[in-house]
XYZ file of C-alpha atoms in Angstrom:
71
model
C 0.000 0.000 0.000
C 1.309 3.651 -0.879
C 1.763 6.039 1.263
C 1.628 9.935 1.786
C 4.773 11.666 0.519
C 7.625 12.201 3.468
C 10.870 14.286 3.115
C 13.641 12.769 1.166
C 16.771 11.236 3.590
C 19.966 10.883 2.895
C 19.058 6.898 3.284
C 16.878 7.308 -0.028
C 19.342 8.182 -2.323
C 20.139 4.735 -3.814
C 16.187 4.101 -4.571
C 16.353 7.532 -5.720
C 18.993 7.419 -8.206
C 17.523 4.080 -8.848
C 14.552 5.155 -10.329
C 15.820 8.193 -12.197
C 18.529 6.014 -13.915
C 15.689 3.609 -14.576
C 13.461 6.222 -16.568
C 13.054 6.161 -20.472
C 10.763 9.651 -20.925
C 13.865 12.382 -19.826
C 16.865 10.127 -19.947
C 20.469 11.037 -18.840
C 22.719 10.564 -21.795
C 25.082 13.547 -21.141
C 25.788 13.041 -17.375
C 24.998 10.281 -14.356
C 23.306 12.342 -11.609
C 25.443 11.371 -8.370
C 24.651 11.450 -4.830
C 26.222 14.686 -3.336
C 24.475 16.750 -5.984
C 20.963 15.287 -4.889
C 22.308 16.205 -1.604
C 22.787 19.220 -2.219
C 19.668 20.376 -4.082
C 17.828 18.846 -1.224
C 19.320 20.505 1.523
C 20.897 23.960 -0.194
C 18.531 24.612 -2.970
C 15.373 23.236 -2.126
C 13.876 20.425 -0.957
C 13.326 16.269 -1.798
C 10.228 14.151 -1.389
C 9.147 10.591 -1.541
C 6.472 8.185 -1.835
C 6.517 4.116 -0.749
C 5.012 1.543 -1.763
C 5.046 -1.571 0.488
C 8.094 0.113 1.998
C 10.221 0.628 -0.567
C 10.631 4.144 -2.719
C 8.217 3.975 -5.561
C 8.762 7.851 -6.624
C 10.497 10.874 -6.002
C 10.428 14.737 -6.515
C 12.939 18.012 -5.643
C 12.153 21.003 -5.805
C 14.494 24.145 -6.463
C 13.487 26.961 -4.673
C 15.822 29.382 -6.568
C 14.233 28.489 -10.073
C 11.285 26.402 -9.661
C 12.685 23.248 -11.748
C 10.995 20.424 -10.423
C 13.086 17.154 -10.949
């Protein structure tokens, strides 16, 4: 079962880059997305969310405060 979205941790981050190396829509092909960066647009520049499903991280969103981009 889903549940509501919570605030992204710094234990997420391998479901998170997970899933956005797992997308085919908006693929990566000119850089990898690491860690620190998610990191840092999390805790500098905005903020992270995201959503389980039976526990594990089924989705994710950040949010730049600076220029609205919404990853």
């Amino acid at each position: 079962m889903s549940q509501p979205p919570r605030e992204l941790h710094e234990k997420d981050l391998p479901d998170v880059l997970r899933i956005r190396a797992a997308v085919t829509e908006n693929r990566l092909v000119s850089r990898v997305i690491g860690a620190d960066e998610v990191l840092h647009h999390c805790r500098t520049l905005g903020r992270g969310w995201v959503t389980e499903e039976d526990g594990r991280v089924a989705g994710f969103a950040i949010g730049n405060r600076h220029t609205g981009n919404i990853w």
